[in-house]
PDB file of C-alpha atoms in Angstrom:
ATOM      1  CA  LYS U   1       5.590 -10.725   7.567  1.00  0.00           C
ATOM      2  CA  GLY U   2       8.455 -12.009   5.499  1.00  0.00           C
ATOM      3  CA  LYS U   3      10.417 -10.964   2.454  1.00  0.00           C
ATOM      4  CA  LEU U   4       9.494  -9.923  -1.068  1.00  0.00           C
ATOM      5  CA  ALA U   5      11.600  -9.343  -4.134  1.00  0.00           C
ATOM      6  CA  PHE U   6      11.367  -5.858  -5.634  1.00  0.00           C
ATOM      7  CA  ILE U   7      12.305  -4.580  -9.056  1.00  0.00           C
ATOM      8  CA  GLN U   8      14.828  -1.857  -8.319  1.00  0.00           C
ATOM      9  CA  ASN U   9      15.817  -0.220 -11.592  1.00  0.00           C
ATOM     10  CA  GLU U  10      12.582   1.424 -12.760  1.00  0.00           C
ATOM     11  CA  THR U  11      12.631   4.524 -10.500  1.00  0.00           C
ATOM     12  CA  VAL U  12       9.008   5.455  -9.682  1.00  0.00           C
ATOM     13  CA  LYS U  13       7.726   2.201 -11.210  1.00  0.00           C
ATOM     14  CA  ASN U  14       9.674  -0.087  -8.868  1.00  0.00           C
ATOM     15  CA  ARG U  15       7.337  -2.787  -7.615  1.00  0.00           C
ATOM     16  CA  VAL U  16       7.011  -6.291  -6.242  1.00  0.00           C
ATOM     17  CA  ALA U  17       8.665  -8.681  -8.696  1.00  0.00           C
ATOM     18  CA  LEU U  18       6.725 -11.629 -10.032  1.00  0.00           C
ATOM     19  CA  LYS U  19       9.921 -13.692 -10.075  1.00  0.00           C
ATOM     20  CA  PRO U  20      13.083 -12.859  -8.137  1.00  0.00           C
ATOM     21  CA  ASN U  21      16.236 -12.626 -10.234  1.00  0.00           C
ATOM     22  CA  SER U  22      19.657 -11.000 -10.237  1.00  0.00           C
ATOM     23  CA  GLN U  23      18.063  -7.594 -10.960  1.00  0.00           C
ATOM     24  CA  THR U  24      15.695  -7.680  -7.975  1.00  0.00           C
ATOM     25  CA  LEU U  25      16.283  -6.741  -4.366  1.00  0.00           C
ATOM     26  CA  GLU U  26      14.916  -8.821  -1.487  1.00  0.00           C
ATOM     27  CA  VAL U  27      13.430  -6.642   1.256  1.00  0.00           C
ATOM     28  CA  PRO U  28      11.738  -7.415   4.578  1.00  0.00           C
ATOM     29  CA  VAL U  29       8.025  -6.603   4.717  1.00  0.00           C
ATOM     30  CA  VAL U  30       5.464  -6.383   7.520  1.00  0.00           C
ATOM     31  CA  ALA U  31       1.706  -6.126   7.397  1.00  0.00           C
ATOM     32  CA  LEU U  32       0.150  -2.709   7.980  1.00  0.00           C
ATOM     33  CA  ASP U  33      -1.717  -4.199  10.934  1.00  0.00           C
ATOM     34  CA  GLU U  34       1.591  -4.950  12.613  1.00  0.00           C
ATOM     35  CA  LEU U  35       3.125  -1.613  11.671  1.00  0.00           C
ATOM     36  CA  LEU U  36       0.108   0.383  12.877  1.00  0.00           C
ATOM     37  CA  GLU U  37      -0.928  -1.831  15.793  1.00  0.00           C
ATOM     38  CA  ALA U  38      -0.314   0.816  18.471  1.00  0.00           C
ATOM     39  CA  LYS U  39      -1.275   3.741  16.231  1.00  0.00           C
ATOM     40  CA  ASN U  40      -4.575   5.389  15.401  1.00  0.00           C
ATOM     41  CA  PRO U  41      -4.218   6.535  11.809  1.00  0.00           C
ATOM     42  CA  VAL U  42      -6.728   8.989  10.408  1.00  0.00           C
ATOM     43  CA  CYS U  43      -5.660   8.670   6.767  1.00  0.00           C
ATOM     44  CA  VAL U  44      -3.706   6.021   4.853  1.00  0.00           C
ATOM     45  CA  LYS U  45      -2.328   6.521   1.331  1.00  0.00           C
ATOM     46  CA  ILE U  46      -1.462   3.396  -0.643  1.00  0.00           C
ATOM     47  CA  ASP U  47       0.419   3.520  -3.943  1.00  0.00           C
ATOM     48  CA  VAL U  48       2.376   0.310  -4.456  1.00  0.00           C
ATOM     49  CA  GLU U  49       2.222  -0.201  -8.224  1.00  0.00           C
ATOM     50  CA  GLY U  50      -0.455  -2.878  -8.305  1.00  0.00           C
ATOM     51  CA  PHE U  51       0.105  -4.541  -4.926  1.00  0.00           C
ATOM     52  CA  GLU U  52      -2.588  -2.443  -3.176  1.00  0.00           C
ATOM     53  CA  TYR U  53      -4.964  -5.388  -2.694  1.00  0.00           C
ATOM     54  CA  PHE U  54      -2.358  -7.391  -0.789  1.00  0.00           C
ATOM     55  CA  VAL U  55      -1.356  -4.412   1.347  1.00  0.00           C
ATOM     56  CA  LEU U  56      -4.997  -3.993   2.330  1.00  0.00           C
ATOM     57  CA  LYS U  57      -5.385  -7.719   3.054  1.00  0.00           C
ATOM     58  CA  GLY U  58      -2.653  -7.154   5.656  1.00  0.00           C
ATOM     59  CA  ALA U  59      -4.564  -4.201   7.098  1.00  0.00           C
ATOM     60  CA  ILE U  60      -7.843  -5.777   8.180  1.00  0.00           C
ATOM     61  CA  LYS U  61      -7.611  -4.496  11.784  1.00  0.00           C
ATOM     62  CA  THR U  62      -6.430  -1.105  10.574  1.00  0.00           C
ATOM     63  CA  LEU U  63      -9.373  -0.793   8.180  1.00  0.00           C
ATOM     64  CA  GLN U  64     -11.718  -1.461  11.104  1.00  0.00           C
ATOM     65  CA  LYS U  65     -10.215   1.184  13.413  1.00  0.00           C
ATOM     66  CA  GLU U  66     -12.589   4.016  14.271  1.00  0.00           C
ATOM     67  CA  SER U  67      -9.771   6.530  13.849  1.00  0.00           C
ATOM     68  CA  LEU U  68      -9.300   5.642  10.174  1.00  0.00           C
ATOM     69  CA  ARG U  69     -11.566   8.030   8.275  1.00  0.00           C
ATOM     70  CA  TYR U  70      -9.858   8.278   4.879  1.00  0.00           C
ATOM     71  CA  LEU U  71      -8.080   6.068   2.371  1.00  0.00           C
ATOM     72  CA  ILE U  72      -6.326   7.279  -0.741  1.00  0.00           C
ATOM     73  CA  VAL U  73      -5.677   4.409  -3.124  1.00  0.00           C
ATOM     74  CA  GLU U  74      -4.213   4.264  -6.609  1.00  0.00           C
ATOM     75  CA  PHE U  75      -6.263   2.498  -9.300  1.00  0.00           C
ATOM     76  CA  ASN U  76      -4.464   2.047 -12.623  1.00  0.00           C
ATOM     77  CA  ASN U  77      -5.002  -1.604 -13.562  1.00  0.00           C
ATOM     78  CA  SER U  78      -1.452  -2.509 -12.502  1.00  0.00           C
ATOM     79  CA  GLY U  79      -2.986  -5.018 -10.076  1.00  0.00           C
ATOM     80  CA  LEU U  80      -3.626  -7.187 -13.126  1.00  0.00           C
ATOM     81  CA  ASN U  81       0.088  -8.079 -12.970  1.00  0.00           C
ATOM     82  CA  TYR U  82      -0.771  -9.899  -9.723  1.00  0.00           C
ATOM     83  CA  GLY U  83      -4.167 -11.264 -10.788  1.00  0.00           C
ATOM     84  CA  VAL U  84      -6.195  -8.484  -9.130  1.00  0.00           C
ATOM     85  CA  SER U  85      -8.626  -6.265 -11.015  1.00  0.00           C
ATOM     86  CA  ASN U  86      -9.513  -2.699 -10.062  1.00  0.00           C
ATOM     87  CA  GLU U  87     -13.013  -3.995  -9.344  1.00  0.00           C
ATOM     88  CA  LEU U  88     -11.753  -6.580  -6.831  1.00  0.00           C
ATOM     89  CA  LEU U  89      -9.667  -3.929  -5.069  1.00  0.00           C
ATOM     90  CA  TYR U  90     -12.669  -1.585  -5.007  1.00  0.00           C
ATOM     91  CA  SER U  91     -14.880  -4.351  -3.595  1.00  0.00           C
ATOM     92  CA  LEU U  92     -12.425  -5.017  -0.769  1.00  0.00           C
ATOM     93  CA  ILE U  93     -12.259  -1.336   0.192  1.00  0.00           C
ATOM     94  CA  THR U  94     -16.013  -0.789   0.121  1.00  0.00           C
ATOM     95  CA  SER U  95     -16.585  -3.958   2.191  1.00  0.00           C
ATOM     96  CA  TYR U  96     -15.027  -2.027   5.089  1.00  0.00           C
ATOM     97  CA  ASN U  97     -17.642   0.713   4.848  1.00  0.00           C
ATOM     98  CA  PHE U  98     -15.595   3.148   2.771  1.00  0.00           C
ATOM     99  CA  THR U  99     -17.207   5.080  -0.033  1.00  0.00           C
ATOM    100  CA  PRO U 100     -15.457   6.903  -2.883  1.00  0.00           C
ATOM    101  CA  VAL U 101     -15.814  10.657  -3.080  1.00  0.00           C
ATOM    102  CA  THR U 102     -14.925  13.455  -5.444  1.00  0.00           C
ATOM    103  CA  TYR U 103     -14.097  16.949  -4.403  1.00  0.00           C
ATOM    104  CA  THR U 104     -13.902  20.346  -6.015  1.00  0.00           C
ATOM    105  CA  GLY U 105     -12.688  23.113  -3.767  1.00  0.00           C
ATOM    106  CA  ASN U 106     -14.613  22.699  -0.509  1.00  0.00           C
ATOM    107  CA  VAL U 107     -17.383  20.561  -2.018  1.00  0.00           C
ATOM    108  CA  ILE U 108     -17.222  16.796  -1.413  1.00  0.00           C
ATOM    109  CA  ARG U 109     -19.652  14.482  -3.197  1.00  0.00           C
ATOM    110  CA  GLU U 110     -20.126  10.735  -3.037  1.00  0.00           C
ATOM    111  CA  ALA U 111     -18.932   9.028  -6.208  1.00  0.00           C
ATOM    112  CA  THR U 112     -20.364   5.936  -7.847  1.00  0.00           C
ATOM    113  CA  SER U 113     -17.033   4.152  -8.281  1.00  0.00           C
ATOM    114  CA  PHE U 114     -13.263   4.555  -8.140  1.00  0.00           C
ATOM    115  CA  ASN U 115     -11.721   7.371 -10.148  1.00  0.00           C
ATOM    116  CA  LYS U 116     -11.295   6.117 -13.709  1.00  0.00           C
ATOM    117  CA  GLU U 117      -9.842   9.366 -15.091  1.00  0.00           C
ATOM    118  CA  LYS U 118      -7.009   9.906 -12.615  1.00  0.00           C
ATOM    119  CA  PHE U 119      -5.144   7.302 -10.638  1.00  0.00           C
ATOM    120  CA  ASN U 120      -5.966   8.165  -7.034  1.00  0.00           C
ATOM    121  CA  THR U 121      -9.354   7.728  -5.417  1.00  0.00           C
ATOM    122  CA  LEU U 122     -10.248   9.248  -2.070  1.00  0.00           C
ATOM    123  CA  PHE U 123     -12.451   7.080   0.150  1.00  0.00           C
ATOM    124  CA  VAL U 124     -14.312   8.278   3.248  1.00  0.00           C
ATOM    125  CA  LYS U 125     -15.622   5.950   5.939  1.00  0.00           C
ATOM    126  CA  LYS U 126     -19.406   6.134   6.114  1.00  0.00           C
TER     127      LYS U 126
END
């Protein structure tokens, strides 16, 4: 809970700023655990231009909820801007008993890693 500076002039690439300046916007933020405390989410989609790891670190209770069956998370190496590799993000997600899957039509198969060809990876709780 607090405030973060966001880059505000890059349309769909707006993101948490490494250093606040006159071009950034300070916004209040809360952890997902606080936001979803009284909720029972089934699916959570996270696409925050590289800040996914930190969003998930604020969602420890949420990740443990029985209701949460699916995560959709973007992997595109933008976490490197914040010192977080795709592999570290993947390790955090799988430590909460989520496994990546692929799907074609109605067929879902367990994958061996996050999706390296497209940005989003679907995870299913084991």
